[in-house]
PDB file of C-alpha atoms in Angstrom:
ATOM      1  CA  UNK A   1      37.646  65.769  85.937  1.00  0.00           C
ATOM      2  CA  UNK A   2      40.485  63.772  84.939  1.00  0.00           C
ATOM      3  CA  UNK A   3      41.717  66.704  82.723  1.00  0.00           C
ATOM      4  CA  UNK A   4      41.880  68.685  85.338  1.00  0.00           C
ATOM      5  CA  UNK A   5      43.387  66.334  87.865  1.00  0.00           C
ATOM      6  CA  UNK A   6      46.082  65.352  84.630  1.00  0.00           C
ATOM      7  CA  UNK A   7      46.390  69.288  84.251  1.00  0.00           C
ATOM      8  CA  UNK A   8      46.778  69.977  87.858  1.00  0.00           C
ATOM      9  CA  UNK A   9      49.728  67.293  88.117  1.00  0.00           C
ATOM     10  CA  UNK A  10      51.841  68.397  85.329  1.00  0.00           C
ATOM     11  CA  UNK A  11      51.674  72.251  86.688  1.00  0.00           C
ATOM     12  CA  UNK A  12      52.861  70.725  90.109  1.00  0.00           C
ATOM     13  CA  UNK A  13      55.451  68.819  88.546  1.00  0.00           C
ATOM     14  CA  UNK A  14      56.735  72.309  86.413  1.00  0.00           C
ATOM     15  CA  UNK A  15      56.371  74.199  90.166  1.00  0.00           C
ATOM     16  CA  UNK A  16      58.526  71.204  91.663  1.00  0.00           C
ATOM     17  CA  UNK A  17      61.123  71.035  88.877  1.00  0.00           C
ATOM     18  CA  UNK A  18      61.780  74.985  89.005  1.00  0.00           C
ATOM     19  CA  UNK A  19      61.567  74.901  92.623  1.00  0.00           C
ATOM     20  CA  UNK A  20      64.574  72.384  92.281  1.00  0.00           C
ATOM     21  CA  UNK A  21      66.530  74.358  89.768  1.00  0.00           C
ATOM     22  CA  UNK A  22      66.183  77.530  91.752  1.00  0.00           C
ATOM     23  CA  UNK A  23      67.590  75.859  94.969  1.00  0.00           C
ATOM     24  CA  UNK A  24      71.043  74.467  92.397  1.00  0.00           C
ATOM     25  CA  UNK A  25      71.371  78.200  92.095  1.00  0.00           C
ATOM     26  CA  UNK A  26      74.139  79.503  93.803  1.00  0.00           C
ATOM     27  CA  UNK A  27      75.310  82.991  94.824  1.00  0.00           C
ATOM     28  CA  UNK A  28      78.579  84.422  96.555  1.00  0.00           C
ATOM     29  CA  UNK A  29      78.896  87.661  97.710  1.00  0.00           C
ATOM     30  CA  UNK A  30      82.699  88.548  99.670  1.00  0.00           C
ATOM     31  CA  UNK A  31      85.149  91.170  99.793  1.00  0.00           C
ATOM     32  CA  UNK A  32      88.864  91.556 101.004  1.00  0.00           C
ATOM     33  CA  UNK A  33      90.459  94.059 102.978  1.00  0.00           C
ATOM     34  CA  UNK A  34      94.261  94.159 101.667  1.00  0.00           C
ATOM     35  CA  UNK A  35      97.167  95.941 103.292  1.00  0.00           C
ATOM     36  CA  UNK A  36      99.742  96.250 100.391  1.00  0.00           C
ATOM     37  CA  UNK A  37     103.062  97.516  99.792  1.00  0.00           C
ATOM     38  CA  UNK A  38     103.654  99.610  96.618  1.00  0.00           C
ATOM     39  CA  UNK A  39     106.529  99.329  94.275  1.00  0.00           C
ATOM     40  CA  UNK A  40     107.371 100.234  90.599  1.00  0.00           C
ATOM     41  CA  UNK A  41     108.000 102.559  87.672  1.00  0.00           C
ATOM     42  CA  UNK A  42     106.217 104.046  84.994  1.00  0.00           C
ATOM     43  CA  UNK A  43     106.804 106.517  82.187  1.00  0.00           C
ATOM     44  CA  UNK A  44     105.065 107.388  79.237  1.00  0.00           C
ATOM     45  CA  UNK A  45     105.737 105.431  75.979  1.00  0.00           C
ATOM     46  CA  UNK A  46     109.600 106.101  74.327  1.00  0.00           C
ATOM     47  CA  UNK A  47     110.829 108.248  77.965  1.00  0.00           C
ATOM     48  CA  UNK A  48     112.974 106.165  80.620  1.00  0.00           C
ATOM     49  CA  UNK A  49     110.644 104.888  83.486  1.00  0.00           C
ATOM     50  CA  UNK A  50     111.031 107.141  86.609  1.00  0.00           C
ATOM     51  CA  UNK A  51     111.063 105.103  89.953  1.00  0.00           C
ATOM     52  CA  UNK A  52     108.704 106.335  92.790  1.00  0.00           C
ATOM     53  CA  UNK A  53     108.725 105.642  96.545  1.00  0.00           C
ATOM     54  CA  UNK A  54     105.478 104.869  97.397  1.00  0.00           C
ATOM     55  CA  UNK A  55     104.073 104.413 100.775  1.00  0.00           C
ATOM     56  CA  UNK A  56     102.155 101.449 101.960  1.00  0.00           C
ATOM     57  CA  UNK A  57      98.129 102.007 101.639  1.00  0.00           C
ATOM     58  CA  UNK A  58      95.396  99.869 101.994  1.00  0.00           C
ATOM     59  CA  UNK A  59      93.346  98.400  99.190  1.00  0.00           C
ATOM     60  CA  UNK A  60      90.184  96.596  98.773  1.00  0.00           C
ATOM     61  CA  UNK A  61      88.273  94.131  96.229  1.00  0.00           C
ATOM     62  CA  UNK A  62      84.315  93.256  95.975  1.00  0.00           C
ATOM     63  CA  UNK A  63      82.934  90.564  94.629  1.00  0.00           C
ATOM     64  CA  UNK A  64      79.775  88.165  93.031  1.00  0.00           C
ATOM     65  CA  UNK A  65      79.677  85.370  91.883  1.00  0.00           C
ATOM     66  CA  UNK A  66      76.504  83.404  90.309  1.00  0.00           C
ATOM     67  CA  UNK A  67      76.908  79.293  89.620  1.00  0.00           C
ATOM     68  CA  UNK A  68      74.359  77.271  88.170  1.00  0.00           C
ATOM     69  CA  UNK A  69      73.748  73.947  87.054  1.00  0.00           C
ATOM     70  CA  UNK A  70      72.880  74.397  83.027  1.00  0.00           C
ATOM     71  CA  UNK A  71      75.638  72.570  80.988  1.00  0.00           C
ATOM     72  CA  UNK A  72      78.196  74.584  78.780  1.00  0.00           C
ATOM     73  CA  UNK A  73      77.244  77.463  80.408  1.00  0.00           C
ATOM     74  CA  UNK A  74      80.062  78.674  82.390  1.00  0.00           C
ATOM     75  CA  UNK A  75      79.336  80.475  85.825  1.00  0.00           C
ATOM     76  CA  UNK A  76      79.469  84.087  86.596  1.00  0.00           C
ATOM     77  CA  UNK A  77      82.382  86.422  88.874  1.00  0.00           C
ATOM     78  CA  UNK A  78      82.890  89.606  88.780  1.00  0.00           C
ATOM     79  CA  UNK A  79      85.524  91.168  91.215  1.00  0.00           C
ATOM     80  CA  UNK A  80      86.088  95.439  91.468  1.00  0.00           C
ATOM     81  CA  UNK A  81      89.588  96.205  92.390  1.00  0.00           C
ATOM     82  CA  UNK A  82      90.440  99.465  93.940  1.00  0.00           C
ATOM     83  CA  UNK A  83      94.310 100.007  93.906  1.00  0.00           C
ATOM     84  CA  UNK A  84      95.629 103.477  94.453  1.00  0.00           C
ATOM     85  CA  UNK A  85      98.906 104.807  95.980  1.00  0.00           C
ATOM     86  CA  UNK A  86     100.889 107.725  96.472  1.00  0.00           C
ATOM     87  CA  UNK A  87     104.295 108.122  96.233  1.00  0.00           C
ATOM     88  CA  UNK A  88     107.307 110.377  95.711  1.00  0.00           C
ATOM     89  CA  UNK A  89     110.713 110.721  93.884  1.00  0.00           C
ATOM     90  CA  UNK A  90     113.382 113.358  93.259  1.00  0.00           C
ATOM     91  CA  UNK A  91     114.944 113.732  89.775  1.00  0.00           C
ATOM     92  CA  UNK A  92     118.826 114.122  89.171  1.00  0.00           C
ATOM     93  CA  UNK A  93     119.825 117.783  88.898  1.00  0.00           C
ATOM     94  CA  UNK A  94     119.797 118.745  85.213  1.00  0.00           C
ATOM     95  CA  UNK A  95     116.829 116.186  84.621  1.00  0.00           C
ATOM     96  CA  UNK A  96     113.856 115.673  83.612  1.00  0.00           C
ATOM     97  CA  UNK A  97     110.651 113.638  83.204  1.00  0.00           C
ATOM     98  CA  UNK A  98     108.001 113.850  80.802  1.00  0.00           C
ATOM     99  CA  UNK A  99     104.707 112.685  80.764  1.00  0.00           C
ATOM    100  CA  UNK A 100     101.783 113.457  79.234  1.00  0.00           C
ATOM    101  CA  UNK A 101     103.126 116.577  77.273  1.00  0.00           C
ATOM    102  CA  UNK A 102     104.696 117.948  80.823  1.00  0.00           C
ATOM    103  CA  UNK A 103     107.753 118.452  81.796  1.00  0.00           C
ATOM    104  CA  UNK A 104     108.770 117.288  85.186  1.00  0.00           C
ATOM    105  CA  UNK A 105     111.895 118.653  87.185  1.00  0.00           C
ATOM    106  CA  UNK A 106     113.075 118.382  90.745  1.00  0.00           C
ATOM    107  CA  UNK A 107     110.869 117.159  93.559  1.00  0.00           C
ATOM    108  CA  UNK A 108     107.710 115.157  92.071  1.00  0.00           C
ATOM    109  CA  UNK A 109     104.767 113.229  92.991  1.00  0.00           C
ATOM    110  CA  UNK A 110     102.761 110.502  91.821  1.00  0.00           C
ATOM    111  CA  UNK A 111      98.833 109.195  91.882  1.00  0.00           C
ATOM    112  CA  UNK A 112      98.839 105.533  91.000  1.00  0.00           C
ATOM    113  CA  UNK A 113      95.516 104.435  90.715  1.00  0.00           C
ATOM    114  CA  UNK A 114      95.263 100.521  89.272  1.00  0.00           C
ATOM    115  CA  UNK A 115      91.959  99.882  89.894  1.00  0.00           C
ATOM    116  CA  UNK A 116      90.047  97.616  87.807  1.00  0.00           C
ATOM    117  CA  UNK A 117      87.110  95.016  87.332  1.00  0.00           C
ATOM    118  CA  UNK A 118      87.533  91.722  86.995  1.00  0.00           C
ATOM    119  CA  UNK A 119      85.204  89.673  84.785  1.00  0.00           C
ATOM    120  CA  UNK A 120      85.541  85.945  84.897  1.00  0.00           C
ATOM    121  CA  UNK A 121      84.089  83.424  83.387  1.00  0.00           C
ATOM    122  CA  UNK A 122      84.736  79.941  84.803  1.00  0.00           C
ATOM    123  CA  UNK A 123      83.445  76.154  85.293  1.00  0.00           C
ATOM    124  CA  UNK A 124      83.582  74.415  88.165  1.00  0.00           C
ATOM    125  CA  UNK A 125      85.648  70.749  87.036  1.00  0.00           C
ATOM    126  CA  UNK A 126      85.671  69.384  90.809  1.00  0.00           C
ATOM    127  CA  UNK A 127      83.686  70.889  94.036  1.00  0.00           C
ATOM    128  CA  UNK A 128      83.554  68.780  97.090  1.00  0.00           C
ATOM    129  CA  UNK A 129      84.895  68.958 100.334  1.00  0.00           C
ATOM    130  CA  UNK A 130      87.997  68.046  99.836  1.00  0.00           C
ATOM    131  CA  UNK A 131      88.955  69.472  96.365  1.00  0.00           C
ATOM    132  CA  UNK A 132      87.793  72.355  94.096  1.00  0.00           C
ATOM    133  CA  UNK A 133      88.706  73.433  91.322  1.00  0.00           C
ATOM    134  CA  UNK A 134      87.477  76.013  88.799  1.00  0.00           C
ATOM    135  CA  UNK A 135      88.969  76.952  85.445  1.00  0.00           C
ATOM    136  CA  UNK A 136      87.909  79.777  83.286  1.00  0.00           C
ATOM    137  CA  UNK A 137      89.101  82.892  81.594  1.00  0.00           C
ATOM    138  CA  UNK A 138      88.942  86.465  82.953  1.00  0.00           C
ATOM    139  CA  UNK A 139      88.488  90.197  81.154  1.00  0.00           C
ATOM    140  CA  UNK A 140      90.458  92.552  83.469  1.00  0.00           C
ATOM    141  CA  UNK A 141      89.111  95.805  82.870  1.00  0.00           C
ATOM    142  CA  UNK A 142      91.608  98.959  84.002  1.00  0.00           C
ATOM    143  CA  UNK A 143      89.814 102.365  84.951  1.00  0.00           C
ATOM    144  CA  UNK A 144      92.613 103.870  86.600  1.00  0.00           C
ATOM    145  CA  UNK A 145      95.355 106.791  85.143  1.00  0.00           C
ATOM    146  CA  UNK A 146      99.210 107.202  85.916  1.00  0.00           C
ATOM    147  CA  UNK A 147      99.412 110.802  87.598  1.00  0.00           C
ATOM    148  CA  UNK A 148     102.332 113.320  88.160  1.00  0.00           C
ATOM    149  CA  UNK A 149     102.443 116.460  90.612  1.00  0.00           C
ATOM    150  CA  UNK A 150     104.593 118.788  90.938  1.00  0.00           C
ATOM    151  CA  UNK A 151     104.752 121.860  93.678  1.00  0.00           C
ATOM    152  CA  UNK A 152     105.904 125.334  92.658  1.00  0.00           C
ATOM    153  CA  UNK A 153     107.043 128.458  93.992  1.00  0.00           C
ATOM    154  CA  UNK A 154     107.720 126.625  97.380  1.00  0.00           C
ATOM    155  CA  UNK A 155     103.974 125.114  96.973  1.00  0.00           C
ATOM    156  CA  UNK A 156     101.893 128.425  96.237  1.00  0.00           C
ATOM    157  CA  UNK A 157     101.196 126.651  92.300  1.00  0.00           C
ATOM    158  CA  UNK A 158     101.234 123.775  91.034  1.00  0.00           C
ATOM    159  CA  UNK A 159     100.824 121.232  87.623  1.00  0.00           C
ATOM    160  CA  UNK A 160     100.587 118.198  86.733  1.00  0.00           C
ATOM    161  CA  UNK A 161      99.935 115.673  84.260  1.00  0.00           C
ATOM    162  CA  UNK A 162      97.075 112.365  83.404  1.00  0.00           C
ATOM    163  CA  UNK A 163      97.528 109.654  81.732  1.00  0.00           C
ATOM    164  CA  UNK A 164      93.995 107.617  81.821  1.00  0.00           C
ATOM    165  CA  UNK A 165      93.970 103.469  81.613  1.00  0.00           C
ATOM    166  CA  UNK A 166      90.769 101.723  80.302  1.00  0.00           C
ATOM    167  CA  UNK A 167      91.876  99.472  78.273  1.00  0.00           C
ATOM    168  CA  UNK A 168      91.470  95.403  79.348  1.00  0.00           C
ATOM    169  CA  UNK A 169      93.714  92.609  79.224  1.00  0.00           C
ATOM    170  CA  UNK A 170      93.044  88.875  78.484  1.00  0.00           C
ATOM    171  CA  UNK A 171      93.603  86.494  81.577  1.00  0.00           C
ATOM    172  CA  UNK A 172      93.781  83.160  82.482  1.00  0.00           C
ATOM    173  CA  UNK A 173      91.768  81.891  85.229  1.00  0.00           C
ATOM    174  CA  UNK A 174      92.008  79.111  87.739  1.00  0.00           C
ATOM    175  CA  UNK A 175      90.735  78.799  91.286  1.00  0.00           C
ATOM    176  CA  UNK A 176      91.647  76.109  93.651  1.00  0.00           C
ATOM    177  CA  UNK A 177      90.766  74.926  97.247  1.00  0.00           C
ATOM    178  CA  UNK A 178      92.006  71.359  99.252  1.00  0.00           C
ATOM    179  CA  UNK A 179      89.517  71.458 102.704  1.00  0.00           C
ATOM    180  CA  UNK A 180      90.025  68.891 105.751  1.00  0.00           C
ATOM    181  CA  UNK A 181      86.485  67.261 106.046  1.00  0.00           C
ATOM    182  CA  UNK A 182      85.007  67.816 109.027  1.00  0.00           C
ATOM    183  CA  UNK A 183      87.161  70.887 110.403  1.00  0.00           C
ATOM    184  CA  UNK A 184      85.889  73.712 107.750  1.00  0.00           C
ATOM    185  CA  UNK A 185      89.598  74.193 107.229  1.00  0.00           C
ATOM    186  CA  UNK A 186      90.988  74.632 103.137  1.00  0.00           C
ATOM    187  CA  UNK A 187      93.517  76.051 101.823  1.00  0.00           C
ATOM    188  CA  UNK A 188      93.375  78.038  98.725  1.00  0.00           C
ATOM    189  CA  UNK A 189      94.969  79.393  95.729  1.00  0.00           C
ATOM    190  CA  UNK A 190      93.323  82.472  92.941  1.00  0.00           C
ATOM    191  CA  UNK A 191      95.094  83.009  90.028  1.00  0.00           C
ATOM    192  CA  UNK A 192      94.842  85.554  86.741  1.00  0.00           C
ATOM    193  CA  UNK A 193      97.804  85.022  84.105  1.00  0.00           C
ATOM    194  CA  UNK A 194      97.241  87.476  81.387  1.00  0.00           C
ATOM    195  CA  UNK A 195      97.519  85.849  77.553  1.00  0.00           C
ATOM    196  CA  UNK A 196      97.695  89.271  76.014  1.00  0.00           C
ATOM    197  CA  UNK A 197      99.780  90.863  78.483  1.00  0.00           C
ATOM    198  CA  UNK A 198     102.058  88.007  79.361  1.00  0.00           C
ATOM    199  CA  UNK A 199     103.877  89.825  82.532  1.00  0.00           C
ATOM    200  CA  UNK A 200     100.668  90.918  84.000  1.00  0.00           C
ATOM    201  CA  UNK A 201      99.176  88.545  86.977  1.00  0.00           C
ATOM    202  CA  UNK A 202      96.956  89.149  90.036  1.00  0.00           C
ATOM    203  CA  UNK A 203      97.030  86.031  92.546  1.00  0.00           C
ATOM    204  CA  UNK A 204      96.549  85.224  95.597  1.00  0.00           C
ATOM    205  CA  UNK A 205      96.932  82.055  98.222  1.00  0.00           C
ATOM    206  CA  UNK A 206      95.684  81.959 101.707  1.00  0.00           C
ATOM    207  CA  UNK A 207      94.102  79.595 104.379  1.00  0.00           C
ATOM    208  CA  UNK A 208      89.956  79.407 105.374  1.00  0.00           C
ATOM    209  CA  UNK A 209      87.455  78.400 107.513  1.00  0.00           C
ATOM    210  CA  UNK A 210      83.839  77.550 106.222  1.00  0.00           C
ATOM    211  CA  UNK A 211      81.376  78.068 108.726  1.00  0.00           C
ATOM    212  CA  UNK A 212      78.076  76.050 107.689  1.00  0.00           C
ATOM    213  CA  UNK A 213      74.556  77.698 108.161  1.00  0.00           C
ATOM    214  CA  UNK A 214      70.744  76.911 107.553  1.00  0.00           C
ATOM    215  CA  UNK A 215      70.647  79.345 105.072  1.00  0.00           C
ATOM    216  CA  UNK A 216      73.461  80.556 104.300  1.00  0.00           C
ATOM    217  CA  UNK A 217      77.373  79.733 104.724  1.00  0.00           C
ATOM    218  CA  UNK A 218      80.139  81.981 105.728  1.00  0.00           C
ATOM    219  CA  UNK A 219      83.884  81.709 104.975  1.00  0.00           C
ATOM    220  CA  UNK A 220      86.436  84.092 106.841  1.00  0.00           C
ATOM    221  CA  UNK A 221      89.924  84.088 104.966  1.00  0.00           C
ATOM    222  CA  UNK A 222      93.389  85.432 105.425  1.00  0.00           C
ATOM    223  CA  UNK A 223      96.215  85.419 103.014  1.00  0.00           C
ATOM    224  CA  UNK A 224      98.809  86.911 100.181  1.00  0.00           C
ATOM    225  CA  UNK A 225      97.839  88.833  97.008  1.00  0.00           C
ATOM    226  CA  UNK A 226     100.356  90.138  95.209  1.00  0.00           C
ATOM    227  CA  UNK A 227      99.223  92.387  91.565  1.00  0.00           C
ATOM    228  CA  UNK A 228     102.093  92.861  88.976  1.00  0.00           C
ATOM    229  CA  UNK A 229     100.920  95.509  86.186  1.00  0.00           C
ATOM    230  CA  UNK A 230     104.543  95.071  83.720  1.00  0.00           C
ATOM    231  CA  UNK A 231     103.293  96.718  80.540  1.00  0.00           C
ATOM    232  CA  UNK A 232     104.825  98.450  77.425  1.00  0.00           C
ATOM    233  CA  UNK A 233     102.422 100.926  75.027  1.00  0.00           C
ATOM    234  CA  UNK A 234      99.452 100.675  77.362  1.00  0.00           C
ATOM    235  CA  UNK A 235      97.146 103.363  76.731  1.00  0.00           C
ATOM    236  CA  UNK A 236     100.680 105.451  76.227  1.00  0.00           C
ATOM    237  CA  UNK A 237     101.990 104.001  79.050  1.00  0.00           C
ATOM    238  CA  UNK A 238     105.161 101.565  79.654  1.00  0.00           C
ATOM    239  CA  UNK A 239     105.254 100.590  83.713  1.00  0.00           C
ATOM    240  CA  UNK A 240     105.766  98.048  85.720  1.00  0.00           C
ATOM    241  CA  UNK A 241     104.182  98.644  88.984  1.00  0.00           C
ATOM    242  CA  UNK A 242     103.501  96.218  92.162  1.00  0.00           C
ATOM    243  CA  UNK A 243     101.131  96.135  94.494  1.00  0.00           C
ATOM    244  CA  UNK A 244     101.815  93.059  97.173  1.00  0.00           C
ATOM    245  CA  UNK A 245     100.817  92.468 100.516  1.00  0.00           C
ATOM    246  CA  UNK A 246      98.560  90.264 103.285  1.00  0.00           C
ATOM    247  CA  UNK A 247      94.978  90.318 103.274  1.00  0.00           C
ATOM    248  CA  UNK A 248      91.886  89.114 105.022  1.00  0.00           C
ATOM    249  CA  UNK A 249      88.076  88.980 103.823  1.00  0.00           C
ATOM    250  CA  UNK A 250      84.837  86.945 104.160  1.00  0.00           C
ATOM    251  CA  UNK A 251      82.828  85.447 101.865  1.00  0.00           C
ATOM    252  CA  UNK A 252      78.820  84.621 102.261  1.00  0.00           C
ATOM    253  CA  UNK A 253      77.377  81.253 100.244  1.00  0.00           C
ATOM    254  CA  UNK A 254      73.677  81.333  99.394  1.00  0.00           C
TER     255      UNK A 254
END
């Protein structure tokens, strides 16, 4: 009898002490909605970069995040970026550009896609309601391509040329947030520097509100992102293309 009441104690204990750990486990799930403008050039490696006009488009980002209380174990983002634009440009007469084996002349367009997924790795060094601050280090994984059009015989035909990206860069990672106790109101600041890519950041600084729930809490957010992609010999590609504009999202806490 007093093996089983010993027995039945210690299994409680295990069921309380997971129980307890589970609840220290935290998920966020958000997304953005991002109006940006679109700016840049791009050419393939050893031709002069062409400059497009591209026309403002709307973007959009994802995200989950998973934070736990086990030491030296950092916590868990990942972000999916989707970043295309369109845009246009008309080469000097006697010109040319050329990309991807292709020759370009004339009146040309473009298919910018810079979408990519963000893994981050990160610890949280303060998190209270006043300040917050995580610090990590991010993979930014590109699965985009560079792509020129070009209408013929007064648009009957047509080529083109593709120039995939899937490579990743290196980042630097940092997250910050100063609230006003009481009001639900912070300010906050994302940044990515990259390490291996030095000109390449994606950041972004904005004001929230945290709404507290029984089960779950939600933060609405407005703000700035701006992306810079400034690379040379990427995947055969030298550019240096912007995407910058406001945004606003909502994130749910578990």
């Amino acid at each position: 009898m007093k093996k089983t009441l010993v027995a039945c104690a210690l299994l409680a204990s295990l069921v309380g002490t997971s129980a307890q750990a589970a609840s220290l486990i935290g998920f966020k799930v958000g997304g953005d909605y991002w109006q940006a403008d679109t700016s840049g050039t791009f050419a393939g490696n050893g031709q002069p970069q062409q400059d497009f006009d591209y026309s403002s488009s709307s973007q959009g980002s994802l995200w989950v995040a998973i934070e736990h209380p086990i030491p030296l174990l950092p916590n868990v983002k990942i972000r999916e970026n989707r970043l295309d634009a369109s845009g246009n440009a008309t080469l000097a007469s006697g010109t040319l550009m050329s990309f991807g084996g292709t020759d370009f002349r004339d009146n040309i367009s473009t298919n910018s896609d810079l979408s990519n997924t963000d893994f981050i790795l990160y610890y949280e060094l303060l998190d209270n309601d006043l300040v917050a601050l995580d610090l990590g280090a991010a993979y930014k994984k590109m699965h985009g391509s560079y792509r020129v059009n070009q209408r013929l015989n007064n648009g009957m035909d047509s080529h083109n040329s593709e120039i995939e990206l899937d490579s990743g860069i290196v980042m630097a990672y940092a997250d910050a947030q100063v609230g006003i106790p009481g009001f639900g109101l912070y300010g906050f600041a994302d940044v990515m520097l990259g390490i291996d890519e030095s000109s390449v950041y994606d950041y972004s600084v904005g004001l929230g509100w945290q709404f507290d729930g029984i089960a779950l809490d939600t933060k609405m957010r407005v703000g700035y992102r701006d992306f810079n992609f400034d690379v040379n010999d990427f995947d055969g590609v030298t550019a240096n293309t912007q995407f910058k504009g406001y945004f606003a999202g909502v994130e749910l806490v578990f």
